[in-house]
Amino acid sequence: MGVKGATLFPPALEGTPGSSTYRLPSLPPATLGFSNCAVQLENTGGVCVNYFIFAGCFSFSGSRIDSDGKPAKFQPPPKPVIIDKQKQREERRFLSPEFIPPRGRTDPLKFYIERKDMIQRRKVFNIPEFYVGSVLAVTTADPYASEKSNRFVGICIQRGGKGLGATFVLRNVIEDQGVEICYELYSPRIQAIEVLKLEKRLDDNLMYLRDALPEYSTFDMNMKPVSRLDSEEIPVNKLQVRMKPKPWSKRWERPKYNIKGIKFELPEKKMKEAQKWSQPWLEFDMLREYDTSKIEEKIWKEVSEALQK
Amino acid sequence: MMPIWTKSGKKHAVTLLKVQDCHVLRYISKEESGGKTSKLLVGGKNASPFSKSESAMEIFKEAGVPRKQKVTTFNVTDDAIIKPGTPLYAAHFRPGQFVDVTAKTIGKGFQGVMKRWGFKGQPATHGQTKTHRRPGAISTNKAAKVYRGKKMPGKMGNIYRTSFGLKVWRINTKHDIIYVNGSVPGHTNCLVKVKDSKLPTYKDCNKNPPFPTFFADGDEKLPEDLYDEEIFQFTDPSVTYA
């Protein structure tokens, strides 16, 4: 939210505690055209517009003297009443990707039965919303650990699988050793999943972090969860990662991986050569299209109704 | 196929089999069939009656059921005879039982000897002339003939095969689905025959089966889902090791 002008509240108070003088913060000439009673704040990037409505006006200068002749008691300025006009703002819908059935010849009844099981598990155990690029902490039951439980913190680099077999891979670097653990979302051995930092990245698959400098994959095991408001949109971290020198495990510069989150420091010649493997006809291939919008709508309705019960 | 977890936290893969419109079609007595036991003809999955001749449709007309896509025989003892026309349900099987599943394997067409029989072929380089996936020698000099049944290229797949000793983990009575351990021959949505296991280790595993079968209009009211004792049900909290 961008505010035109300097801070509005609390206004700077000058003078002794007895006298009450208010000095309006220096606003640019354009805003002075607005009335004193309502100031419009513009949202820099979004749709919603909030209004601050002051319950009363305040004078510019001079000390206030009561009708009695004595100096008036300090009246604090009235608190602003925020009226959010967009009460019907669209709630952010998040349908976990493993609910969307893959394209195939399987009977839809199988997906329905599997979804019932998934919903049942979600009722008992909370699986939070997270994306590839968010940092999670997972506690699993481990029969061979001393406390019988095992906690691992890492960045989610991949979400795979559909239905009950959905998995996610967490990566971290512990004592200079890169560690990746693949967890099953619906496994009964998982005791808690906590999202420490909810954010998205430029790609859906962060496997290239294996060939990136280790600083990009290290996260503190005792990291504190980053607080965020429910109404905010998921932040997209536009970080461009620096890589270790080649050879890499995969040729990430090739267009088939379509990676936007790497700062390629390769010579121009190599980047042009990599474009030789591009397949520009793929985006026009109609048989590859799989429009999931209607399926998602139906499934979202079903899942949200079942979870609210 | 779907994953299933036990109470100890182990994961098993499970195949879902749907019992779709199964009816008993005919009873063939021991003398009539000439075998050791009497037989019951069972049909599954309704199909269109228009593409079959009148004589073929007689069996279905007698039993009073629509035409079935697949008809199989089961050898039954005399005390397990069922009247033709009774529907069969998934609740005929119970969790904890062991079954054999028979189906036609996925057809692969005409295949060479390396894919069909697992021959090693020949090296790719070192002077091999036009010989990389061929069978090589097919017999010896002394035999002076090729034995019958010699493994050679030919049509692969699309034959009946059975998976033995598969455990039944769960039964869904509402949709008539049997959850069977492991994989089963055949492609998705193919027709499959499920029998009690013939393996000697599982001869006495079935304690109280519904005998001769589960009747839907009977007195027994089953819950929607029947689980094996070891299955982790999703209504329970997460598994912990004490």
Short mmCIF file of C-alpha atoms in Angstrom, two decimals, chain A:
data_model
loop_
_atom_site.label_atom_id
_atom_site.label_comp_id
_atom_site.label_asym_id
_atom_site.label_seq_id
_atom_site.Cartn_x
_atom_site.Cartn_y
_atom_site.Cartn_z
CA MET A 1 0.00 0.00 0.00
CA GLY A 2 1.62 3.26 -1.01
CA VAL A 3 0.71 6.41 0.87
CA LYS A 4 1.04 9.72 -0.92
CA GLY A 5 2.87 12.09 1.35
CA ALA A 6 4.56 11.54 4.69
CA THR A 7 3.14 9.79 7.74
CA LEU A 8 -0.27 11.03 8.74
CA PHE A 9 -0.62 9.71 12.23
CA PRO A 10 0.46 10.50 14.83
CA PRO A 11 1.09 14.10 13.76
CA ALA A 12 4.13 15.82 15.23
CA LEU A 13 3.37 17.72 18.38
CA GLU A 14 5.30 20.82 19.18
CA GLY A 15 5.24 23.12 22.10
CA THR A 16 4.76 22.42 25.80
CA PRO A 17 2.39 19.71 27.01
CA GLY A 18 0.01 22.43 28.19
CA SER A 19 -0.49 24.14 24.84
CA SER A 20 -1.90 22.24 21.97
CA THR A 21 -0.66 23.09 18.56
CA TYR A 22 -0.94 20.78 15.65
CA ARG A 23 1.28 20.96 12.70
CA LEU A 24 0.15 19.06 9.65
CA PRO A 25 3.02 17.16 8.10
CA SER A 26 4.27 18.76 4.91
CA LEU A 27 2.12 17.36 2.13
CA PRO A 28 2.95 17.88 -1.54
CA PRO A 29 0.86 20.64 -3.11
CA ALA A 30 -1.40 18.21 -4.97
CA THR A 31 -2.83 16.63 -1.86
CA LEU A 32 -3.68 19.94 -0.30
CA GLY A 33 -6.52 20.15 -2.79
CA PHE A 34 -8.29 17.34 -0.89
CA SER A 35 -10.54 18.33 1.94
CA ASN A 36 -9.27 17.96 5.42
CA CYS A 37 -11.93 15.49 6.32
CA ALA A 38 -11.14 12.64 3.98
CA VAL A 39 -7.82 11.68 2.48
CA GLN A 40 -7.66 9.15 -0.27
CA LEU A 41 -4.90 6.62 -0.23
CA GLU A 42 -4.06 4.85 -3.41
CA ASN A 43 -2.99 1.31 -3.60
CA THR A 44 0.11 1.17 -5.77
CA GLY A 45 -0.57 -2.10 -7.44
CA GLY A 46 -4.01 -3.41 -6.63
CA VAL A 47 -7.70 -2.86 -7.01
CA CYS A 48 -8.90 -2.03 -3.53
CA VAL A 49 -9.08 1.52 -2.31
CA ASN A 50 -9.28 2.35 1.33
CA TYR A 51 -10.69 5.50 2.76
CA PHE A 52 -9.65 7.10 5.95
CA ILE A 53 -12.45 9.18 7.35
CA PHE A 54 -11.65 11.55 10.14
CA ALA A 55 -14.42 11.98 12.59
CA GLY A 56 -13.52 15.60 13.08
CA CYS A 57 -11.36 18.32 11.61
CA PHE A 58 -8.34 19.83 13.24
CA SER A 59 -7.18 23.44 12.97
CA PHE A 60 -3.89 24.46 11.50
CA SER A 61 -2.36 26.89 13.84
CA GLY A 62 -2.81 28.80 17.01
CA SER A 63 -3.36 27.66 20.53
CA ARG A 64 -6.80 26.60 21.48
CA ILE A 65 -8.38 28.72 24.09
CA ASP A 66 -11.61 27.64 25.72
CA SER A 67 -14.61 29.88 26.12
CA ASP A 68 -13.63 30.08 29.82
CA GLY A 69 -10.33 31.66 28.90
CA LYS A 70 -8.28 28.82 30.34
CA PRO A 71 -6.06 26.67 28.06
CA ALA A 72 -8.06 23.61 26.97
CA LYS A 73 -7.09 20.14 27.92
CA PHE A 74 -5.15 18.21 25.38
CA GLN A 75 -7.58 16.45 23.11
CA PRO A 76 -5.94 13.57 21.28
CA PRO A 77 -6.89 13.42 17.63
CA PRO A 78 -9.77 11.03 16.90
CA LYS A 79 -8.80 7.60 15.76
CA PRO A 80 -9.32 6.96 12.02
CA VAL A 81 -12.14 4.63 11.15
CA ILE A 82 -11.08 2.33 8.37
CA ILE A 83 -13.97 1.27 6.19
CA ASP A 84 -12.99 -1.48 3.82
CA LYS A 85 -15.25 -1.01 0.80
CA GLN A 86 -14.20 -4.28 -0.77
CA LYS A 87 -15.90 -6.56 1.75
CA GLN A 88 -16.83 -8.83 -1.12
CA ARG A 89 -13.22 -9.11 -2.07
CA GLU A 90 -12.57 -12.51 -3.60
CA GLU A 91 -11.20 -14.91 -1.04
CA ARG A 92 -7.97 -16.39 -2.11
CA ARG A 93 -8.76 -19.95 -3.22
CA PHE A 94 -6.05 -22.49 -2.91
CA LEU A 95 -6.69 -26.02 -4.14
CA SER A 96 -3.74 -28.29 -3.38
CA PRO A 97 -2.35 -29.57 -6.70
CA GLU A 98 -2.67 -33.25 -5.76
CA PHE A 99 -6.48 -32.99 -5.89
CA ILE A 100 -6.50 -32.32 -9.63
CA PRO A 101 -6.74 -35.71 -11.38
CA PRO A 102 -4.22 -36.42 -14.17
CA ARG A 103 -5.38 -36.90 -17.72
CA GLY A 104 -5.99 -40.56 -18.49
CA ARG A 105 -8.51 -43.33 -18.94
CA THR A 106 -9.06 -44.03 -15.26
CA ASP A 107 -12.62 -44.13 -13.96
CA PRO A 108 -13.51 -40.85 -12.17
CA LEU A 109 -14.96 -43.00 -9.38
CA LYS A 110 -11.41 -43.91 -8.35
CA PHE A 111 -10.50 -40.22 -7.93
CA TYR A 112 -13.69 -39.62 -5.98
CA ILE A 113 -12.94 -42.43 -3.55
CA GLU A 114 -9.33 -41.27 -3.19
CA ARG A 115 -10.50 -37.70 -2.55
CA LYS A 116 -12.79 -38.91 0.23
CA ASP A 117 -9.78 -40.47 1.95
CA MET A 118 -7.70 -37.33 1.45
CA ILE A 119 -10.44 -35.13 2.92
CA GLN A 120 -10.78 -37.50 5.86
CA ARG A 121 -7.06 -37.21 6.59
CA ARG A 122 -7.17 -33.42 6.26
CA LYS A 123 -9.98 -33.25 8.80
CA VAL A 124 -7.85 -34.97 11.41
CA PHE A 125 -4.46 -33.51 10.48
CA ASN A 126 -3.89 -30.00 9.18
CA ILE A 127 -1.97 -29.84 5.89
CA PRO A 128 -1.23 -26.13 5.39
CA GLU A 129 -1.11 -24.27 2.12
CA PHE A 130 2.40 -24.06 0.72
CA TYR A 131 4.15 -23.65 -2.61
CA VAL A 132 7.45 -24.61 -4.14
CA GLY A 133 9.92 -22.15 -2.61
CA SER A 134 8.38 -21.93 0.85
CA VAL A 135 10.35 -23.03 3.88
CA LEU A 136 8.71 -25.81 5.91
CA ALA A 137 9.43 -27.69 9.13
CA VAL A 138 8.20 -31.30 9.22
CA THR A 139 8.12 -33.56 12.32
CA THR A 140 7.82 -37.28 11.59
CA ALA A 141 7.62 -40.29 13.87
CA ASP A 142 10.93 -42.14 13.82
CA PRO A 143 11.26 -45.46 15.70
CA TYR A 144 15.07 -45.21 15.74
CA ALA A 145 15.43 -41.66 17.08
CA SER A 146 15.89 -41.09 20.83
CA GLU A 147 12.81 -38.84 21.09
CA LYS A 148 10.89 -41.09 18.65
CA SER A 149 10.36 -38.03 16.45
CA ASN A 150 12.45 -36.25 13.85
CA ARG A 151 12.25 -32.57 12.84
CA PHE A 152 13.57 -31.34 9.50
CA VAL A 153 13.53 -27.80 8.13
CA GLY A 154 14.03 -27.10 4.44
CA ILE A 155 12.89 -25.30 1.33
CA CYS A 156 10.32 -27.11 -0.77
CA ILE A 157 11.90 -27.71 -4.18
CA GLN A 158 9.33 -29.98 -5.77
CA ARG A 159 5.72 -31.11 -5.31
CA GLY A 160 4.91 -34.33 -7.10
CA GLY A 161 2.36 -37.10 -7.29
CA LYS A 162 -1.42 -37.02 -7.40
CA GLY A 163 -3.98 -38.28 -4.93
CA LEU A 164 -2.92 -40.02 -1.73
CA GLY A 165 0.62 -40.56 -2.97
CA ALA A 166 1.40 -36.84 -3.23
CA THR A 167 4.95 -35.97 -2.14
CA PHE A 168 7.09 -32.91 -1.55
CA VAL A 169 10.88 -32.66 -1.37
CA LEU A 170 12.57 -30.46 1.25
CA ARG A 171 16.16 -29.37 0.80
CA ASN A 172 18.64 -27.99 3.33
CA VAL A 173 22.39 -27.86 3.76
CA ILE A 174 23.49 -29.26 7.13
CA GLU A 175 27.18 -28.94 8.07
CA ASP A 176 28.18 -28.40 4.43
CA GLN A 177 26.26 -31.49 3.29
CA GLY A 178 23.22 -30.97 1.08
CA VAL A 179 20.28 -33.07 2.28
CA GLU A 180 16.99 -33.62 0.46
CA ILE A 181 14.12 -35.53 2.03
CA CYS A 182 11.00 -36.57 0.10
CA TYR A 183 7.91 -36.68 2.36
CA GLU A 184 4.49 -38.10 1.56
CA LEU A 185 1.77 -35.56 2.38
CA TYR A 186 -0.74 -38.16 3.55
CA SER A 187 1.60 -40.53 5.35
CA PRO A 188 0.42 -41.25 8.91
CA ARG A 189 4.00 -40.98 10.21
CA ILE A 190 4.01 -37.22 9.71
CA GLN A 191 3.05 -35.55 12.98
CA ALA A 192 3.25 -31.86 12.09
CA ILE A 193 3.85 -29.68 9.04
CA GLU A 194 4.65 -26.05 9.81
CA VAL A 195 5.11 -23.35 7.21
CA LEU A 196 7.94 -21.11 8.40
CA LYS A 197 8.00 -18.84 5.36
CA LEU A 198 5.21 -18.85 2.78
CA GLU A 199 6.36 -17.57 -0.57
CA LYS A 200 6.52 -18.50 -4.22
CA ARG A 201 9.46 -18.47 -6.56
CA LEU A 202 9.79 -17.82 -10.27
CA ASP A 203 9.80 -21.56 -11.09
CA ASP A 204 7.67 -24.58 -10.23
CA ASN A 205 10.66 -26.81 -9.72
CA LEU A 206 13.77 -25.72 -7.85
CA MET A 207 15.92 -28.76 -8.60
CA TYR A 208 18.61 -26.37 -9.89
CA LEU A 209 19.41 -25.46 -6.30
CA ARG A 210 21.58 -28.59 -6.29
CA ASP A 211 23.95 -26.83 -8.68
CA ALA A 212 23.58 -23.41 -7.12
CA LEU A 213 25.88 -22.01 -4.45
CA PRO A 214 25.09 -23.64 -1.09
CA GLU A 215 24.13 -20.35 0.53
CA TYR A 216 20.82 -20.43 -1.38
CA SER A 217 19.81 -23.76 0.17
CA THR A 218 20.93 -23.22 3.78
CA PHE A 219 18.22 -22.54 6.31
CA ASP A 220 18.58 -22.40 10.06
CA MET A 221 17.10 -25.45 11.78
CA ASN A 222 15.71 -23.25 14.56
CA MET A 223 14.30 -20.66 12.21
CA LYS A 224 11.33 -18.71 13.57
CA PRO A 225 8.16 -18.61 11.46
CA VAL A 226 7.80 -15.39 9.47
CA SER A 227 4.52 -13.70 10.38
CA ARG A 228 2.18 -12.60 7.64
CA LEU A 229 -1.39 -11.40 7.35
CA ASP A 230 -4.06 -13.69 5.94
CA SER A 231 -5.31 -11.10 3.49
CA GLU A 232 -2.00 -10.44 1.76
CA GLU A 233 -1.22 -12.12 -1.52
CA ILE A 234 1.52 -14.72 -1.58
CA PRO A 235 4.79 -12.86 -2.19
CA VAL A 236 6.79 -13.99 -5.22
CA ASN A 237 10.50 -14.01 -4.48
CA LYS A 238 12.15 -12.87 -7.72
CA LEU A 239 15.52 -14.07 -6.56
CA GLN A 240 17.98 -14.97 -9.31
CA VAL A 241 20.30 -17.62 -8.02
CA ARG A 242 24.03 -17.78 -8.80
CA MET A 243 25.34 -21.15 -9.85
CA LYS A 244 28.48 -23.14 -9.18
CA PRO A 245 30.78 -23.52 -12.19
CA LYS A 246 29.69 -26.03 -14.83
CA PRO A 247 29.26 -29.09 -15.14
CA TRP A 248 25.77 -29.15 -13.63
CA SER A 249 23.55 -32.16 -13.03
CA LYS A 250 21.25 -30.98 -15.82
CA ARG A 251 21.77 -28.42 -18.56
CA TRP A 252 19.57 -25.81 -16.91
CA GLU A 253 20.18 -23.20 -19.62
CA ARG A 254 18.21 -25.28 -22.16
CA PRO A 255 14.70 -24.00 -22.97
CA LYS A 256 12.97 -27.27 -22.03
CA TYR A 257 13.45 -26.51 -18.34
CA ASN A 258 12.25 -22.94 -18.84
CA ILE A 259 14.00 -21.68 -15.72
CA LYS A 260 13.67 -18.02 -14.82
CA GLY A 261 15.29 -18.06 -11.41
CA ILE A 262 18.94 -18.50 -12.40
CA LYS A 263 21.33 -15.66 -13.12
CA PHE A 264 23.15 -17.24 -16.03
CA GLU A 265 26.72 -16.00 -16.17
CA LEU A 266 27.49 -18.04 -19.28
CA PRO A 267 28.88 -16.42 -22.44
CA GLU A 268 26.35 -15.25 -25.07
CA LYS A 269 27.54 -17.95 -27.46
CA LYS A 270 26.57 -20.75 -25.04
CA MET A 271 23.15 -19.24 -24.39
CA LYS A 272 22.50 -18.98 -28.14
CA GLU A 273 23.64 -22.55 -28.62
CA ALA A 274 21.25 -23.72 -25.94
CA GLN A 275 18.35 -22.17 -27.88
CA LYS A 276 19.02 -24.76 -30.62
CA TRP A 277 17.07 -27.24 -28.47
CA SER A 278 14.00 -25.05 -28.22
CA GLN A 279 10.71 -26.51 -29.44
CA PRO A 280 8.59 -23.45 -30.32
CA TRP A 281 5.78 -25.60 -31.77
CA LEU A 282 5.00 -27.13 -28.36
CA GLU A 283 2.89 -24.21 -27.15
CA PHE A 284 0.62 -24.56 -30.19
CA ASP A 285 0.13 -28.32 -29.81
CA MET A 286 -3.59 -28.72 -29.10
CA LEU A 287 -3.40 -32.33 -28.00
CA ARG A 288 -1.18 -31.32 -25.11
CA GLU A 289 -3.72 -28.84 -23.76
CA TYR A 290 -5.30 -29.89 -20.50
CA ASP A 291 -7.74 -27.30 -19.28
CA THR A 292 -8.32 -27.94 -15.59
CA SER A 293 -10.40 -24.85 -14.75
CA LYS A 294 -13.81 -26.57 -14.73
CA ILE A 295 -12.50 -29.67 -12.96
CA GLU A 296 -10.83 -27.44 -10.36
CA GLU A 297 -14.07 -25.55 -9.76
CA LYS A 298 -16.00 -28.75 -9.09
CA ILE A 299 -13.33 -30.24 -6.89
CA TRP A 300 -12.84 -26.98 -4.97
CA LYS A 301 -16.58 -26.89 -4.20
CA GLU A 302 -16.57 -30.50 -3.08
CA VAL A 303 -13.46 -30.20 -0.93
CA SER A 304 -14.37 -26.91 0.74
CA GLU A 305 -17.86 -28.13 1.60
CA ALA A 306 -16.56 -31.39 3.02
CA LEU A 307 -13.88 -29.67 5.10
CA GLN A 308 -16.28 -27.12 6.53
CA LYS A 309 -18.58 -29.80 7.91
#
